[in-house]
CSV table of C-alpha atoms and ligand atoms in Angstrom, one decimal:
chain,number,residue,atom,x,y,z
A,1,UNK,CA,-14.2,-12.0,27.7
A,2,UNK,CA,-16.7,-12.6,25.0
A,3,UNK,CA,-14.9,-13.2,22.1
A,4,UNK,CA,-15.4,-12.2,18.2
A,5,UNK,CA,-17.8,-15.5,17.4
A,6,UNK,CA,-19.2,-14.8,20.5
A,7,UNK,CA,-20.2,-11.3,19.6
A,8,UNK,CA,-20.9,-12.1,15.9
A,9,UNK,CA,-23.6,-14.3,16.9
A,10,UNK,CA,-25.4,-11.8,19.8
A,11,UNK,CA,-25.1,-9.7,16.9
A,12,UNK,CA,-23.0,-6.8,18.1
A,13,UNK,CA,-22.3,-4.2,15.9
A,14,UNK,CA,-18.5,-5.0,14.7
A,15,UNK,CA,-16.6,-2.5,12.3
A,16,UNK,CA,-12.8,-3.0,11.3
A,17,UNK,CA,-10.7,-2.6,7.9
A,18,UNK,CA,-8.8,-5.1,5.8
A,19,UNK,CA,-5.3,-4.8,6.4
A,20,UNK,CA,-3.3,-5.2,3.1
A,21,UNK,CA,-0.7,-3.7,3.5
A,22,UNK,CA,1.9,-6.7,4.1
A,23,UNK,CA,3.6,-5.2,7.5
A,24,UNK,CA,3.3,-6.2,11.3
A,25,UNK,CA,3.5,-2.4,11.4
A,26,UNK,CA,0.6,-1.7,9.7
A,27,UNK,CA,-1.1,-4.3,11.9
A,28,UNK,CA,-0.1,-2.0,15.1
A,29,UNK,CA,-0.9,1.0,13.7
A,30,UNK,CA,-4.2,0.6,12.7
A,31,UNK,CA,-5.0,-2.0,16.0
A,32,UNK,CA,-4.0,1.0,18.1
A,33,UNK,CA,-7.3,2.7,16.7
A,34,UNK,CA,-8.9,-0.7,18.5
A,35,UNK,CA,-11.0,-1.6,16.0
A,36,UNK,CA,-13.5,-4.8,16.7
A,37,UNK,CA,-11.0,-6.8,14.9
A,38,UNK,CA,-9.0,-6.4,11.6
A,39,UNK,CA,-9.3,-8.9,8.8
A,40,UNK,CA,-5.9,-9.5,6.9
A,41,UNK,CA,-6.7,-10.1,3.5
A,42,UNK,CA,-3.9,-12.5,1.9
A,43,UNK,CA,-6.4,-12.8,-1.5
A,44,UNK,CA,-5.2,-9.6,-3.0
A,45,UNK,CA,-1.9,-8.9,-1.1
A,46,UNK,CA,1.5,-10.5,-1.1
A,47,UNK,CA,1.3,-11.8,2.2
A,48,UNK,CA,3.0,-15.1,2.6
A,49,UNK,CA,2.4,-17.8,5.6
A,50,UNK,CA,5.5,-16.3,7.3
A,51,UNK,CA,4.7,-13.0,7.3
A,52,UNK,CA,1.1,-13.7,7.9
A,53,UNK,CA,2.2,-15.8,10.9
A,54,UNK,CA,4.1,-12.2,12.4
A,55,UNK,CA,1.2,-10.2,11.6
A,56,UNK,CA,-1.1,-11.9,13.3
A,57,UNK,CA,1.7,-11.7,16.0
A,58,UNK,CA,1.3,-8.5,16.1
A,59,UNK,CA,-2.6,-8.3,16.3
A,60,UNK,CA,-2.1,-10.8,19.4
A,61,UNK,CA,0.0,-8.0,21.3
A,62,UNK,CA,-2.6,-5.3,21.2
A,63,UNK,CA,-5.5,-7.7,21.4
A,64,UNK,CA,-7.4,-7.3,18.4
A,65,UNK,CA,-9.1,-10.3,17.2
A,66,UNK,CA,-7.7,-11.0,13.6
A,67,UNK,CA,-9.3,-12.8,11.0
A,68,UNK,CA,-8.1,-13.5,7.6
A,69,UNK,CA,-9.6,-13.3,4.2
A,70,UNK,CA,-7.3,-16.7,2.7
A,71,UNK,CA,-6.1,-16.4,-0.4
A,72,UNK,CA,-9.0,-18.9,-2.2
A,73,UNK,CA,-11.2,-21.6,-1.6
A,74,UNK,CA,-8.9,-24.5,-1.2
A,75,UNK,CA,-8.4,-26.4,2.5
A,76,UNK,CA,-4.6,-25.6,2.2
A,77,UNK,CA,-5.3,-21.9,2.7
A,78,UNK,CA,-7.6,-22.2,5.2
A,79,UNK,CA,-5.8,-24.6,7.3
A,80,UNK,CA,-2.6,-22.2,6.9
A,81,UNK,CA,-4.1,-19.0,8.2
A,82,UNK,CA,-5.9,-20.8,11.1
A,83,UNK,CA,-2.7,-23.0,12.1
A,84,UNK,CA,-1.4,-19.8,12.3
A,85,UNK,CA,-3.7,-18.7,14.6
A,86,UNK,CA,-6.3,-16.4,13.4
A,87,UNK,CA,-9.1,-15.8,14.6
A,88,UNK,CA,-11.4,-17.3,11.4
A,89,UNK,CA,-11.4,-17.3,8.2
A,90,UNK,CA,-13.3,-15.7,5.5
A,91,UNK,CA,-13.3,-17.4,2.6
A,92,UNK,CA,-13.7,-15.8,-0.4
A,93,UNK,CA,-15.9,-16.3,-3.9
A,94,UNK,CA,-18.1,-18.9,-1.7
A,95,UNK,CA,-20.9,-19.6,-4.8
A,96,UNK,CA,-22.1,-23.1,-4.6
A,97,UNK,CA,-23.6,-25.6,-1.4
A,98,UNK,CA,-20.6,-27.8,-2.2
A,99,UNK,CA,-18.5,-24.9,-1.8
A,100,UNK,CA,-19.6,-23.9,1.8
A,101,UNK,CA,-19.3,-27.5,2.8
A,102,UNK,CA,-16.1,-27.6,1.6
A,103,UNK,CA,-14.8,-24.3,3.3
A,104,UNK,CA,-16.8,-25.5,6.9
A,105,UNK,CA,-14.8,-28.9,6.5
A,106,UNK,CA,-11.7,-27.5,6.1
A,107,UNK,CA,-12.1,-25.0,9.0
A,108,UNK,CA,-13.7,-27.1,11.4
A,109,UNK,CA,-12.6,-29.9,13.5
A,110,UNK,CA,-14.7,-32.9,13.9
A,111,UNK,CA,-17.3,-33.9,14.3
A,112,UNK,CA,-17.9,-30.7,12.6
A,113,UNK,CA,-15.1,-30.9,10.1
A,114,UNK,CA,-12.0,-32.0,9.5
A,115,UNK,CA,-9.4,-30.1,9.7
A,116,UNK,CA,-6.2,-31.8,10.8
A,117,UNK,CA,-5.0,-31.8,14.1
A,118,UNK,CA,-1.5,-30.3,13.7
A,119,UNK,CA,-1.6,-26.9,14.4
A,120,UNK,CA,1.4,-25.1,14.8
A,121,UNK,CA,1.6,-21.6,16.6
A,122,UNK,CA,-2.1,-21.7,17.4
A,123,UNK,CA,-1.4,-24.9,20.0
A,124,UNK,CA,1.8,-23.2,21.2
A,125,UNK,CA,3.6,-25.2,19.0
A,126,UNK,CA,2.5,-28.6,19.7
A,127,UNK,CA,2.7,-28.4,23.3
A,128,UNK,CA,-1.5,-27.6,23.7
A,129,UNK,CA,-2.8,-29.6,20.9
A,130,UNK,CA,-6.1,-30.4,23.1
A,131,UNK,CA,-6.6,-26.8,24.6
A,132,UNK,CA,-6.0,-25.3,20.9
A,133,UNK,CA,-8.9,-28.0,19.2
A,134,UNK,CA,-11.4,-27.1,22.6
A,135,UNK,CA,-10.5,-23.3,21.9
A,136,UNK,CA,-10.6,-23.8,18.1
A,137,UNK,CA,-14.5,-25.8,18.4
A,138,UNK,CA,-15.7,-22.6,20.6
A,139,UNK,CA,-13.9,-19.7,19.0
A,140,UNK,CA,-13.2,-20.2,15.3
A,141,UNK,CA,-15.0,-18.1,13.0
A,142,UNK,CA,-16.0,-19.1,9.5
A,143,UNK,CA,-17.3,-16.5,7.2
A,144,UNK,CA,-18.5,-17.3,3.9
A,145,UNK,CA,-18.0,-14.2,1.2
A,146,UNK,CA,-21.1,-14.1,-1.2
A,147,UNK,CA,-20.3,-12.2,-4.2
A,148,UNK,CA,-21.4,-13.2,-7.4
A,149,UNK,CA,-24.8,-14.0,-9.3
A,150,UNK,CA,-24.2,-17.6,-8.5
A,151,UNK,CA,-23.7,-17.2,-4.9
A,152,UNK,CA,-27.5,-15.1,-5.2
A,153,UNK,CA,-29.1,-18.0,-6.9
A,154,UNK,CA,-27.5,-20.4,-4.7
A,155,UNK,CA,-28.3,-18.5,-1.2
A,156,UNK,CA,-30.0,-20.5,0.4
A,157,UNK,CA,-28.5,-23.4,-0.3
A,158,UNK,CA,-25.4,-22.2,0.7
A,159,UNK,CA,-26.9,-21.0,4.2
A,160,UNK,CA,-28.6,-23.9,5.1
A,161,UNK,CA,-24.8,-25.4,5.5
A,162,UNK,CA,-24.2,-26.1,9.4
A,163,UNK,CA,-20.9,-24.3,10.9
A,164,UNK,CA,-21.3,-21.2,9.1
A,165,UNK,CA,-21.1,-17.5,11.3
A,166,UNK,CA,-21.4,-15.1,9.0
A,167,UNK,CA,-22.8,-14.1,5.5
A,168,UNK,CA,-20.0,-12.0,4.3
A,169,UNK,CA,-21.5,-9.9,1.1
A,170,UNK,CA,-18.7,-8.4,-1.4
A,171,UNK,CA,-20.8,-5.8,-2.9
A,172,UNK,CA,-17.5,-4.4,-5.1
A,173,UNK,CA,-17.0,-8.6,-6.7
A,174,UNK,CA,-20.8,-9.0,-7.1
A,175,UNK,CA,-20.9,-5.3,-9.4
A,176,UNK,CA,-18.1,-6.8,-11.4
A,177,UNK,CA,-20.4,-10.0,-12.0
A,178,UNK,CA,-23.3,-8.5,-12.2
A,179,UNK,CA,-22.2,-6.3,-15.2
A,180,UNK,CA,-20.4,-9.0,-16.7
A,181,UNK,CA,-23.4,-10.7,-17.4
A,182,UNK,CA,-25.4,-8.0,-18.2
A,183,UNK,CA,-28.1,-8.8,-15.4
A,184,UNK,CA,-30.8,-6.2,-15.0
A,185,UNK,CA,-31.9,-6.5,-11.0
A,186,UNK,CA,-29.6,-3.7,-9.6
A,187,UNK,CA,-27.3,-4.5,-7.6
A,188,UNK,CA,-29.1,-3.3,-4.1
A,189,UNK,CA,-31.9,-5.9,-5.1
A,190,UNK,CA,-29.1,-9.0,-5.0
A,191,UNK,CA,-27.7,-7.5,-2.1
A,192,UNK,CA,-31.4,-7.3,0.1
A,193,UNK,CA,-31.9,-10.7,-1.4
A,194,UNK,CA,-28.6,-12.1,0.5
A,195,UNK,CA,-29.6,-10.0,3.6
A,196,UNK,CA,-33.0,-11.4,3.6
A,197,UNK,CA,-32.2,-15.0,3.0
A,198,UNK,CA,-29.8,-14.7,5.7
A,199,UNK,CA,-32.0,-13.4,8.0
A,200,UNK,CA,-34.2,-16.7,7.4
A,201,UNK,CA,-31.3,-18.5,8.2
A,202,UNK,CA,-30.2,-17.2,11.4
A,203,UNK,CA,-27.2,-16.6,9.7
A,204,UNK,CA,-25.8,-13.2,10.8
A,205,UNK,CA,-24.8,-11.1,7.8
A,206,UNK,CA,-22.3,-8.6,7.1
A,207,UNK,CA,-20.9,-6.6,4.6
A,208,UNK,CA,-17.8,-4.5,2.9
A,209,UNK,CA,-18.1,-1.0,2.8
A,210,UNK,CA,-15.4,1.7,1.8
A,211,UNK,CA,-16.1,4.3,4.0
A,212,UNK,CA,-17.7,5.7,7.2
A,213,UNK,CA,-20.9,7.0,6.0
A,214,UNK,CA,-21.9,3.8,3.9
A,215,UNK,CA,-20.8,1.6,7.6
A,216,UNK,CA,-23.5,4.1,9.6
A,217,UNK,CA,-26.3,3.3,7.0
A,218,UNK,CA,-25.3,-0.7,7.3
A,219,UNK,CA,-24.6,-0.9,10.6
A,220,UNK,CA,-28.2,0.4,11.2
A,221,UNK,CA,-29.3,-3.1,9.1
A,222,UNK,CA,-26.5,-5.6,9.9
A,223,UNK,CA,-24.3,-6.1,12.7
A,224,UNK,CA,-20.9,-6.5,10.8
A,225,UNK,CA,-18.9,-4.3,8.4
A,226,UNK,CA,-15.7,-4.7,6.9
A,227,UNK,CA,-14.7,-0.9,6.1
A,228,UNK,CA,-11.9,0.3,3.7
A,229,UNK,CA,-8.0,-0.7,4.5
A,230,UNK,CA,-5.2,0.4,6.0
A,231,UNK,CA,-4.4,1.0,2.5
A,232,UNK,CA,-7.6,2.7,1.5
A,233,UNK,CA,-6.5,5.0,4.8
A,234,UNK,CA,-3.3,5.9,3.4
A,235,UNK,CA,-4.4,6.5,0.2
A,236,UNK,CA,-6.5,9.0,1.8
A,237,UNK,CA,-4.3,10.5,4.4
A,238,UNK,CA,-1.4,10.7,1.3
A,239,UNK,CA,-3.7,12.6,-1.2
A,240,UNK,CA,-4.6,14.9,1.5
A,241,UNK,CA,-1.4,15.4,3.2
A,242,UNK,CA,0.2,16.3,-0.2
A,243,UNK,CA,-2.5,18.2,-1.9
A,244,UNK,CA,-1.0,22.0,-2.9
A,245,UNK,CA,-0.3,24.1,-0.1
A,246,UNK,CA,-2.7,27.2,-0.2
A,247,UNK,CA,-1.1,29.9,-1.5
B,1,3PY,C1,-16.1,-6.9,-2.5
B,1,3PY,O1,-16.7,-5.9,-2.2
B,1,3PY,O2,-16.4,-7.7,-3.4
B,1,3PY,C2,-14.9,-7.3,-1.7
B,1,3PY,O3,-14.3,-8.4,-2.0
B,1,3PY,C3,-14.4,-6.4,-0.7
B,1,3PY,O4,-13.0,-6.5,-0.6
């Protein structure tokens, strides 16, 4: 079967939700909706190693590519969540060349990269180092999340960087940013500026959106969308489940 890299870079439209909600549960809930994959994100949830470790478990059983959104920049977090067998990484606050370099290093193996050659459950603990680097080389995904003014300015740069599968864009980071420093181009314009320099780049993009509508308008421009979170969902499904009963 073609896998998620495979069908990141043919450009098939992929849609699936953060999970943050720190649960194996959640994970089988929301994979038996069989999303394309689902992207744990350990940057703004309490999700340790451990329990990221059983949570990708649990995306394993019902066959749902997971990737995970590490908790920074740093090779230690990069080299945690892949060890432990996700899918790829996305890696957030990715502003600078140097920065993408540094994230492709720590997710790649050489010659690419150089990620160490230790890893744990992802080479059936020790006992398939070779198949898990060969399977690693083909199937590892590295997104890079672009969402600040730097990361604009710096675009192309930062796509020119080899080893790099997808153009992640963080629309709700870059706002923050972008009002921070009072910066006049809306925030559409930075947005279609990523998108376009990505294009040039070959570099498939993709995008977070919060709900179903904003995925049909992007999914119509890109081929990848992150949408809402388990969380997002129960917020939802709890405000409406609870609302006042009609009289
Ligand atoms: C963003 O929109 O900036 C995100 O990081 C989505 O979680």
């Amino acid at each position: 079967m073609t896998g998620l890299r495979q069908r990141i870079a043919a450009r098939q439209p992929l849609r699936g939700p953060f999970i943050a909600i720190p649960s194996p549960m959640s994970v089988e809930i929301v994979a038996g909706a069989r999303p394309d994959f689902i992207c744990i994100d350990t940057e703004h949830s309490p999700i340790g190693d451990a329990l990221l470790a059983d949570m990708i478990r649990a995306a394993d059983v019902a066959g749902v590519p997971a990737l995970v959104r590490v908790r920074g920049k740093g090779a230690e977090h990069i080299a945690a969540a892949l060890d432990a067998g996700a899918a790829g990484v996305v890696v957030p606050h990715v502003s600078t060349e140097a920065e993408a370099r540094a994230a492709v290093h720590a997710a790649r193996f050489a010659p690419e990269g150089g990620r160490g050659a230790g890893p744990g459950r992802a080479a059936a603990y020790l006992r398939d180092i070779p198949g898990a680097i060969a399977r690693a080389r083909r199937d590892t995904v590295v997104a890079l999340q672009l969402e600040t003014l730097e990361a604009v300015a710096n675009v192309e740069a930062i796509l020119a960087v080899p080893g790099i599968d997808l153009a992640f864009i963080g629309p709700g980071d870059l706002a923050v940013d972008r009002d921070a420093r009072g910066e006049a181009a809306p925030l559409s314009d930075l947005i279609d500026r990523m998108v376009a320099a990505a294009s040039a780049a070959g570099v498939p993009a993709g995008i977070f959106t919060a709900t179903r509508d904003a995925s049909r308008v992007w999914l119509g421009r890109l081929a990848f969308v992150i949408e809402g979170s388990d969380a997002l969902y129960l917020t939802r499904a709890s405000d409406d489940a609870l609302a006042p009963l009609p009289a």
